[in-house]
mmCIF file of N, CA and C in Angstrom:
data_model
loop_
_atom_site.group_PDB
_atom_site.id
_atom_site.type_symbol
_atom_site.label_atom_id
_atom_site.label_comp_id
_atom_site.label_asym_id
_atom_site.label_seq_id
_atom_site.Cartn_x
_atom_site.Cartn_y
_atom_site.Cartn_z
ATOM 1 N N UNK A 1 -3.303 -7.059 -18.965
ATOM 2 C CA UNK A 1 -3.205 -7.549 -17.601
ATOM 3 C C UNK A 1 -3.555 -6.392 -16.658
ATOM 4 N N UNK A 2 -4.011 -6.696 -15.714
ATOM 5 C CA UNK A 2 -4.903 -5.735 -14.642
ATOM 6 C C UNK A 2 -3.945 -4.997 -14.102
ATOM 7 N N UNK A 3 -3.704 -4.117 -13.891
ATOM 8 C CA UNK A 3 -2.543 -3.390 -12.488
ATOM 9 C C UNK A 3 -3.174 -4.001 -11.004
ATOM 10 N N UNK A 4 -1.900 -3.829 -10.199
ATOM 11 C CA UNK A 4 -1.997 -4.247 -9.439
ATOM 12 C C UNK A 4 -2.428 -3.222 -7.940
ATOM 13 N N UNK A 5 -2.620 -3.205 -7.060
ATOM 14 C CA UNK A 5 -2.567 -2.035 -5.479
ATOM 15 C C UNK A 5 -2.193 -2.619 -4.386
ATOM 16 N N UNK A 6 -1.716 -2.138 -4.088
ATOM 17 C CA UNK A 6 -1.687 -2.346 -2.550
ATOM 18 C C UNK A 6 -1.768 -1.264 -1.662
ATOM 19 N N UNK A 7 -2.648 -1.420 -0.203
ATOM 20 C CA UNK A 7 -3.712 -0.411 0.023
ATOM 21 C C UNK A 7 -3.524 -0.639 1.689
ATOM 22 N N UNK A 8 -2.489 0.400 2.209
ATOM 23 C CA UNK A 8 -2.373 0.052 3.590
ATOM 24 C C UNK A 8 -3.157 1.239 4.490
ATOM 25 N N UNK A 9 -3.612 0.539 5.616
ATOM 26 C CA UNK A 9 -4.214 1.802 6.500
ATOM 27 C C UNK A 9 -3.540 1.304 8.051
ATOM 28 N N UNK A 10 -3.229 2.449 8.280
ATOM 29 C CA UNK A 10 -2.248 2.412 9.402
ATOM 30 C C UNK A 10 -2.525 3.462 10.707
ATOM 31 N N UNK A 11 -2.277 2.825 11.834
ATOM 32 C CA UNK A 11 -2.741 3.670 12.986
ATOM 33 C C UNK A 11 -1.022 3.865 13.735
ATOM 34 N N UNK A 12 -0.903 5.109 13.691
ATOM 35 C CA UNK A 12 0.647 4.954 13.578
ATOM 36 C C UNK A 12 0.979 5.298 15.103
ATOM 37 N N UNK A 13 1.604 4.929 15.821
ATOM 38 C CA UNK A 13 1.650 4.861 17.081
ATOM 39 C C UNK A 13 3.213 5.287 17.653
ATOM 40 N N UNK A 14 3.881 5.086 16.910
ATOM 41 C CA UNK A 14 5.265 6.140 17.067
ATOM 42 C C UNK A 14 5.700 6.642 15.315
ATOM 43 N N UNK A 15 5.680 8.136 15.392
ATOM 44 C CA UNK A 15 5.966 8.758 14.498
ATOM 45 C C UNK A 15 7.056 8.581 13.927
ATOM 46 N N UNK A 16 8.318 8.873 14.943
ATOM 47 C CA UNK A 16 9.156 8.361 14.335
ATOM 48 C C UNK A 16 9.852 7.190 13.988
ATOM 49 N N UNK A 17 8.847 6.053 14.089
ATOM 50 C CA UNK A 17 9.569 5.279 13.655
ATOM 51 C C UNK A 17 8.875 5.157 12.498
ATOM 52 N N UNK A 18 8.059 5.495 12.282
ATOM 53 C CA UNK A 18 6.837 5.225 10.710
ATOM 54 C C UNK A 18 8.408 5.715 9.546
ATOM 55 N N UNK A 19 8.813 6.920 10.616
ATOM 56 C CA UNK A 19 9.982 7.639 9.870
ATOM 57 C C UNK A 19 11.019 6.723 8.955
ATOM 58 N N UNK A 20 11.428 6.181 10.176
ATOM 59 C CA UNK A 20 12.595 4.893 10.346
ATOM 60 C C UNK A 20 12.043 3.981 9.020
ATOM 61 N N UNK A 21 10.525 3.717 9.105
ATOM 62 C CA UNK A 21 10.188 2.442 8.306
ATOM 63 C C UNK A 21 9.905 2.943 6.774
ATOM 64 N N UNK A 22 9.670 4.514 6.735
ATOM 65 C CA UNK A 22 9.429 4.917 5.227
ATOM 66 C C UNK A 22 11.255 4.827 4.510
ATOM 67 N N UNK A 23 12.075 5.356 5.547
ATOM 68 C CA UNK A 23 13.482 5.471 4.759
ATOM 69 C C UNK A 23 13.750 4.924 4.530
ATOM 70 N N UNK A 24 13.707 3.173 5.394
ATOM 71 C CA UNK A 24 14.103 1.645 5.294
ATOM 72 C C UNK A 24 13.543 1.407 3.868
ATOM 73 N N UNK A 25 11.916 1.600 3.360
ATOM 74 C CA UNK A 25 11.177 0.694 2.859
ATOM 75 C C UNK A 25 11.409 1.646 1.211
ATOM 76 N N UNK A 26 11.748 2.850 1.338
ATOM 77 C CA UNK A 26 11.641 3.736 -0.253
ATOM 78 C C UNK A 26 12.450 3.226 -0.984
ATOM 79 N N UNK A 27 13.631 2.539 -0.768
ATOM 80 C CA UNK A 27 14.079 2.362 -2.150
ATOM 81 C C UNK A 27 13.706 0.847 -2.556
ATOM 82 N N UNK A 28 12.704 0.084 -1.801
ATOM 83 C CA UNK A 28 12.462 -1.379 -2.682
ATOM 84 C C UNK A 28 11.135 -0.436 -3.358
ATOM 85 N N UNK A 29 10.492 0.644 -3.033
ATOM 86 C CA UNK A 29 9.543 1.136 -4.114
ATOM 87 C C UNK A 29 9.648 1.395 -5.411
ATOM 88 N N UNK A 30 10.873 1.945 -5.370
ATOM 89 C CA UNK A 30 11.286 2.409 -6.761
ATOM 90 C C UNK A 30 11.346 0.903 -7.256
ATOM 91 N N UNK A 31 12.479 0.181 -7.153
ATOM 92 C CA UNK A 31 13.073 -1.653 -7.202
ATOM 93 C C UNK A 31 12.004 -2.046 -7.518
ATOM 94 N N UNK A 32 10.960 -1.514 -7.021
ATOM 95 C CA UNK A 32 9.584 -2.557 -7.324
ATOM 96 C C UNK A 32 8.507 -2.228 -8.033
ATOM 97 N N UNK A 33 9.259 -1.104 -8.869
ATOM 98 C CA UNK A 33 8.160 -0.446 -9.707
ATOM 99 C C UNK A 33 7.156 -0.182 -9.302
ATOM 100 N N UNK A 34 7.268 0.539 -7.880
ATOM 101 C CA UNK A 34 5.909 0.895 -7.829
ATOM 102 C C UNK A 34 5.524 2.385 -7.988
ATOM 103 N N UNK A 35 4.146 2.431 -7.882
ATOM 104 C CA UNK A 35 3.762 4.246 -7.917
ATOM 105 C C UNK A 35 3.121 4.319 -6.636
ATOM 106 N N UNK A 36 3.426 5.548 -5.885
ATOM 107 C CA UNK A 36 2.495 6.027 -4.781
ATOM 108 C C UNK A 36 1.664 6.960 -5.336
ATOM 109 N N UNK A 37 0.312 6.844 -5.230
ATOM 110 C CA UNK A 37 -0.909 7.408 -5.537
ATOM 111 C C UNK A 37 -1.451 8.014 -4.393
ATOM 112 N N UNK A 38 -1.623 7.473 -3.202
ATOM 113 C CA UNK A 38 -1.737 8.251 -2.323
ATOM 114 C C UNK A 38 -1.556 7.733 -0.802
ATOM 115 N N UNK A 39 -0.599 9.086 0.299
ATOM 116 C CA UNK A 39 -0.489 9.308 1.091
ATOM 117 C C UNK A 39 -1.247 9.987 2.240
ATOM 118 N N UNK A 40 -2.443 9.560 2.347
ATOM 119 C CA UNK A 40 -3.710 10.809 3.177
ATOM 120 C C UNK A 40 -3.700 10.174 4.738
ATOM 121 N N UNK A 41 -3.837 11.529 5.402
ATOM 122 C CA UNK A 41 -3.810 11.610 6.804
ATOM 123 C C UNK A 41 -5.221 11.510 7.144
ATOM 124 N N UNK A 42 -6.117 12.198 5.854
ATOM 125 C CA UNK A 42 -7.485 12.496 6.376
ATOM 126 C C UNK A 42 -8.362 12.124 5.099
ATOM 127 N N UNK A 43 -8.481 10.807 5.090
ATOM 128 C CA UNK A 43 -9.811 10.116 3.847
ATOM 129 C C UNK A 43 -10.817 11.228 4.169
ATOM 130 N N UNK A 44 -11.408 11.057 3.186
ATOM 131 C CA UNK A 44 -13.268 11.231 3.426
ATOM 132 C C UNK A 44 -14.356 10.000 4.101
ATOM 133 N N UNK A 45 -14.095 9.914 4.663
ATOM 134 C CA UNK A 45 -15.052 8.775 4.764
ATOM 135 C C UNK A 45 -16.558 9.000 4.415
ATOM 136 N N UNK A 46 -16.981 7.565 3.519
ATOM 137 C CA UNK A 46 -18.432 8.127 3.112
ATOM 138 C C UNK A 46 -19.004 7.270 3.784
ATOM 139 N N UNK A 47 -19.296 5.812 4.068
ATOM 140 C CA UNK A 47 -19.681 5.339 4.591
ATOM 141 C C UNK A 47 -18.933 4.302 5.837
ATOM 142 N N UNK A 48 -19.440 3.859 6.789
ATOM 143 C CA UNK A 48 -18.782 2.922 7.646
ATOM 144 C C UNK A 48 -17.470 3.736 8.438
ATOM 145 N N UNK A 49 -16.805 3.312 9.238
ATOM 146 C CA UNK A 49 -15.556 3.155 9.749
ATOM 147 C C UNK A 49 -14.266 3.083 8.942
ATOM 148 N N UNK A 50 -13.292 3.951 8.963
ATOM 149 C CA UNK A 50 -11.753 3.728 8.747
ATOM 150 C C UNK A 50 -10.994 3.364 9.785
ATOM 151 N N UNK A 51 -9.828 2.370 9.363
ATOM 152 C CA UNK A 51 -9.071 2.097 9.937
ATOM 153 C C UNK A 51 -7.722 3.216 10.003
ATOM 154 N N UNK A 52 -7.424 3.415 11.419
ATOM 155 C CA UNK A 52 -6.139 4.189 11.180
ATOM 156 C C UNK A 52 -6.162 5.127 11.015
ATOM 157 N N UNK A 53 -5.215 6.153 10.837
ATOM 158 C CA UNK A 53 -5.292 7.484 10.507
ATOM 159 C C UNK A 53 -4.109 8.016 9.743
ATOM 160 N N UNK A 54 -3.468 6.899 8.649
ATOM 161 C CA UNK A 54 -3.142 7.095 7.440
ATOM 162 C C UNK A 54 -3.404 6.237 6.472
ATOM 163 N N UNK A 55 -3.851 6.444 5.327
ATOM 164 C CA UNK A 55 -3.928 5.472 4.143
ATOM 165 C C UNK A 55 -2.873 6.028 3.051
ATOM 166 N N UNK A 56 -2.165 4.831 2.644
ATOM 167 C CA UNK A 56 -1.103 4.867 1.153
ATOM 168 C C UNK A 56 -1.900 3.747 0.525
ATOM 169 N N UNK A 57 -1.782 4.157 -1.176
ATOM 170 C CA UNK A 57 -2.534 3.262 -1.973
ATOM 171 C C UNK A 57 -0.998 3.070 -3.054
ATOM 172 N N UNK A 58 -0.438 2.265 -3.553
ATOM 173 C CA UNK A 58 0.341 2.073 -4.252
ATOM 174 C C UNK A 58 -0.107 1.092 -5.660
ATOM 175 N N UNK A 59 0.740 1.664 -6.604
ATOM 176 C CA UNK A 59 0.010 0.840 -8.084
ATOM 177 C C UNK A 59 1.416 -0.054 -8.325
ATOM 178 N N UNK A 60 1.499 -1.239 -8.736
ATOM 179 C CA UNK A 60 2.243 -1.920 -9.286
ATOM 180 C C UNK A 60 1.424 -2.403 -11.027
ATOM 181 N N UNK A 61 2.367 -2.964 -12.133
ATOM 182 C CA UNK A 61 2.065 -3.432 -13.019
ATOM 183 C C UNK A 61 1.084 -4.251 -13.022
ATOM 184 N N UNK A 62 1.364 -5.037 -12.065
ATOM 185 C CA UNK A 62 0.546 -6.593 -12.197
ATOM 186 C C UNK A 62 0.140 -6.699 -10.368
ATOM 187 N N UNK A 63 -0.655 -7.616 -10.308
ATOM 188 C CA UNK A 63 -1.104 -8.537 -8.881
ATOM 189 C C UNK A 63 0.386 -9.052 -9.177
ATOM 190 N N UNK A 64 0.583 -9.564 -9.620
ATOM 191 C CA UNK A 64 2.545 -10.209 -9.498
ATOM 192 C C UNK A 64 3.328 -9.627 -9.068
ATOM 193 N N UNK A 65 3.340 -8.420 -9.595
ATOM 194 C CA UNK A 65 4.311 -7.361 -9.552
ATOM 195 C C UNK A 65 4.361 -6.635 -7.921
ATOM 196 N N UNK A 66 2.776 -6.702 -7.357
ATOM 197 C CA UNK A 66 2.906 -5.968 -6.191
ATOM 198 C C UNK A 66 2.831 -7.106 -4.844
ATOM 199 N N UNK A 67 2.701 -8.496 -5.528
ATOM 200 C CA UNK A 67 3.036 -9.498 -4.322
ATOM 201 C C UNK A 67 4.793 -9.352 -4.717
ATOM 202 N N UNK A 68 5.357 -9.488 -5.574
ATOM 203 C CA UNK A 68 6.802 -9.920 -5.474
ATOM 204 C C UNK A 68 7.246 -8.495 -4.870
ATOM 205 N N UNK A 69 7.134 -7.430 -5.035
ATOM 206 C CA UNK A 69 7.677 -6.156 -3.997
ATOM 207 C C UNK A 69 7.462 -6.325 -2.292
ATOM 208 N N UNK A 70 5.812 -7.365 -2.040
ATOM 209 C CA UNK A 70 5.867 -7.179 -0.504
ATOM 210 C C UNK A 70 6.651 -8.104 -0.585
ATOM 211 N N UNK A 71 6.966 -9.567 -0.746
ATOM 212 C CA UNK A 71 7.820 -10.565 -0.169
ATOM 213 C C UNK A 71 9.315 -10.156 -0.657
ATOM 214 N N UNK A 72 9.813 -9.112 -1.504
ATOM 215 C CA UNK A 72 11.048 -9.387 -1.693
ATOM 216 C C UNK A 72 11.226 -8.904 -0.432
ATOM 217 N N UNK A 73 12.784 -9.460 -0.241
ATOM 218 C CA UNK A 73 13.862 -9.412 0.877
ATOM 219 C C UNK A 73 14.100 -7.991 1.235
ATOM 220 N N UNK A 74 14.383 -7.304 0.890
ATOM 221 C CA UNK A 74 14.934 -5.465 0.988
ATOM 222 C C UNK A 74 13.106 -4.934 1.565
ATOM 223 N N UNK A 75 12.077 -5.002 1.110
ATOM 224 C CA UNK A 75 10.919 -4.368 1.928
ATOM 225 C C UNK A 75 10.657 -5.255 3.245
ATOM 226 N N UNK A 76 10.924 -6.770 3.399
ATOM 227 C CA UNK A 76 10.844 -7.239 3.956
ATOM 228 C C UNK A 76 11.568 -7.176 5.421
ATOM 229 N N UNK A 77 12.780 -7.020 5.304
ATOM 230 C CA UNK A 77 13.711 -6.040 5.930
ATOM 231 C C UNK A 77 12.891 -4.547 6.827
ATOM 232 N N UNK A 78 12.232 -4.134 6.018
ATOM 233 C CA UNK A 78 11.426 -3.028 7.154
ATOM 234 C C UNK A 78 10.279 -3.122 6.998
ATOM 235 N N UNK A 79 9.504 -4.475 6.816
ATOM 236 C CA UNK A 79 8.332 -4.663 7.932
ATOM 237 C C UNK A 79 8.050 -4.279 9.268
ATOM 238 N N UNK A 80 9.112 -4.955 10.157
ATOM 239 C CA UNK A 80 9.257 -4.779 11.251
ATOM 240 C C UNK A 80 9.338 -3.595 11.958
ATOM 241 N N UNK A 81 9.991 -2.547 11.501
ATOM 242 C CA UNK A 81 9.746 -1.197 11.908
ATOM 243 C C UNK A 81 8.613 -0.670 11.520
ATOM 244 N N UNK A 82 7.563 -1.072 10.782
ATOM 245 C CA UNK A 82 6.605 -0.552 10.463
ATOM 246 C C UNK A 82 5.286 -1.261 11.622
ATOM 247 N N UNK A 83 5.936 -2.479 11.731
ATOM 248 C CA UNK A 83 4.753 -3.490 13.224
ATOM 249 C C UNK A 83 5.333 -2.601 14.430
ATOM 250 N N UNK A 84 6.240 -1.984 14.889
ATOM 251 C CA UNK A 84 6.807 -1.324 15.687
ATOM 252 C C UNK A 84 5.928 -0.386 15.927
ATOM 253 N N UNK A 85 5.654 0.514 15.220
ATOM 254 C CA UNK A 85 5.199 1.931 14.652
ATOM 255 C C UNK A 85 3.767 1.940 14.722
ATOM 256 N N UNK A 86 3.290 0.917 13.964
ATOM 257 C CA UNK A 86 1.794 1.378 13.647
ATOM 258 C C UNK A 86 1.016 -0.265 13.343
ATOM 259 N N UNK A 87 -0.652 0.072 14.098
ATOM 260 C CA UNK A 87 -1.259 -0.825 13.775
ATOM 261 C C UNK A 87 -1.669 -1.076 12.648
ATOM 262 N N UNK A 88 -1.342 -1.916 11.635
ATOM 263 C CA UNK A 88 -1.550 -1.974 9.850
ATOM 264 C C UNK A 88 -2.559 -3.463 9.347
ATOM 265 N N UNK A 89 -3.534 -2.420 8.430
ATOM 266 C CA UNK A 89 -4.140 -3.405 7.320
ATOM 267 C C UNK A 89 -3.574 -3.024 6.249
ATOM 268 N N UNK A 90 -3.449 -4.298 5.515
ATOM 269 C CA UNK A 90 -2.828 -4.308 4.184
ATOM 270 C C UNK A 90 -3.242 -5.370 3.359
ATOM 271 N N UNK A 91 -3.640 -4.982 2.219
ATOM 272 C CA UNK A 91 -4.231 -5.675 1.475
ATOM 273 C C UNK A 91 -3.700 -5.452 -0.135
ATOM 274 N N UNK A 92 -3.889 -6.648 -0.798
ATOM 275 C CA UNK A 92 -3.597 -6.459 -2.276
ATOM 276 C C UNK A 92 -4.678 -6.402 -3.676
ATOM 277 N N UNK A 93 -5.064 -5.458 -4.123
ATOM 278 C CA UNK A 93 -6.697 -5.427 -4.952
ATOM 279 C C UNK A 93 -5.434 -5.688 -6.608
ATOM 280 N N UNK A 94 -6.738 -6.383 -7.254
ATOM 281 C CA UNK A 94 -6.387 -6.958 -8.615
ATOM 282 C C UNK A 94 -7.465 -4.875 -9.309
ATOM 283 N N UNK A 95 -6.604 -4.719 -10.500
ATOM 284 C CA UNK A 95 -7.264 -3.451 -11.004
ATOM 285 C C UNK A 95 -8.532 -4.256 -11.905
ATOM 286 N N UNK A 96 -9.264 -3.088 -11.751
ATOM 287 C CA UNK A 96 -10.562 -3.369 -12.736
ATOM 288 C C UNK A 96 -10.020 -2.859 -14.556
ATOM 289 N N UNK A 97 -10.202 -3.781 -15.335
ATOM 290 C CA UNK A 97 -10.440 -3.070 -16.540
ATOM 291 C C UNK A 97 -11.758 -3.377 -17.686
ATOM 292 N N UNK A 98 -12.246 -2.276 -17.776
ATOM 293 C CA UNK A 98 -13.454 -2.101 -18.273
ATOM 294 C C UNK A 98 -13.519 -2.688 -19.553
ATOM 295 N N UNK A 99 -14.581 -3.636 -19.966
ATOM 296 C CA UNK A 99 -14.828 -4.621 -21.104
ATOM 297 C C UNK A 99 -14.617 -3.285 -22.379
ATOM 298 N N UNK A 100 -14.340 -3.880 -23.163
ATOM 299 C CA UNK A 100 -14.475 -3.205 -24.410
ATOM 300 C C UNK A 100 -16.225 -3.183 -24.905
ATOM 301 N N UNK A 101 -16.836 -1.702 -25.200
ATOM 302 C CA UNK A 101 -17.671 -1.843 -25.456
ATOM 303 C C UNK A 101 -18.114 -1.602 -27.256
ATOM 304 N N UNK A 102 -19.142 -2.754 -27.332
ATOM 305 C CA UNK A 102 -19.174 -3.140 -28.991
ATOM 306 C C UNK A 102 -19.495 -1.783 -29.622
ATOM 307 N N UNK A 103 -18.896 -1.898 -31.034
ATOM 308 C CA UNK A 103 -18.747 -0.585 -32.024
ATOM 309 C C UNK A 103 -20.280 -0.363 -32.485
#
């Protein structure tokens, strides 16, 4: 089964409350098995436009695994300080896994 991401880019507009919304939101991460992969202030951009001026990429087990962490109740709970804070895209990518190639 594919792993799962979820891939937010955020234009953060009060610092401290991004604050408020990381302390609220860290422990449904763990709860939700997830991994943070990355926290960047400053992508590379290679082509086109970024949104925002932070990106977090998070890995869950499954596409299951990282929809049931955004809707459970406890992250859900600090959404709202995070719409407070910062203008956010967020999106959920299914992982690629590469065909087995013949012997």
């Amino acid at each position: 089964m594919p792993k799962g991401y979820v891939v937010l880019t955020e234009a953060v507009k009060d610092p401290e409350g991004m604050g408020a919304y990381s302390a609220a939101s860290a422990p449904s991460l763990g709860r939700g098995g997830a991994s943070v992969l990355s926290v960047d202030a400053r992508p590379t951009i290679l082509e086109g436009q970024w949104h925002g001026d932070r990106t977090v990429v998070l890995e869950f087990e499954s596409v299951e695994a990282a929809q049931a962490w955004y809707d459970s109740e406890e992250y859900q709970a600090a959404v709202p300080l995070r719409h407070a804070a910062a203008d956010t895209n967020a999106v959920i990518l299914e992982g690629f896994e590469m065909p087995a190639r013949p012997s």
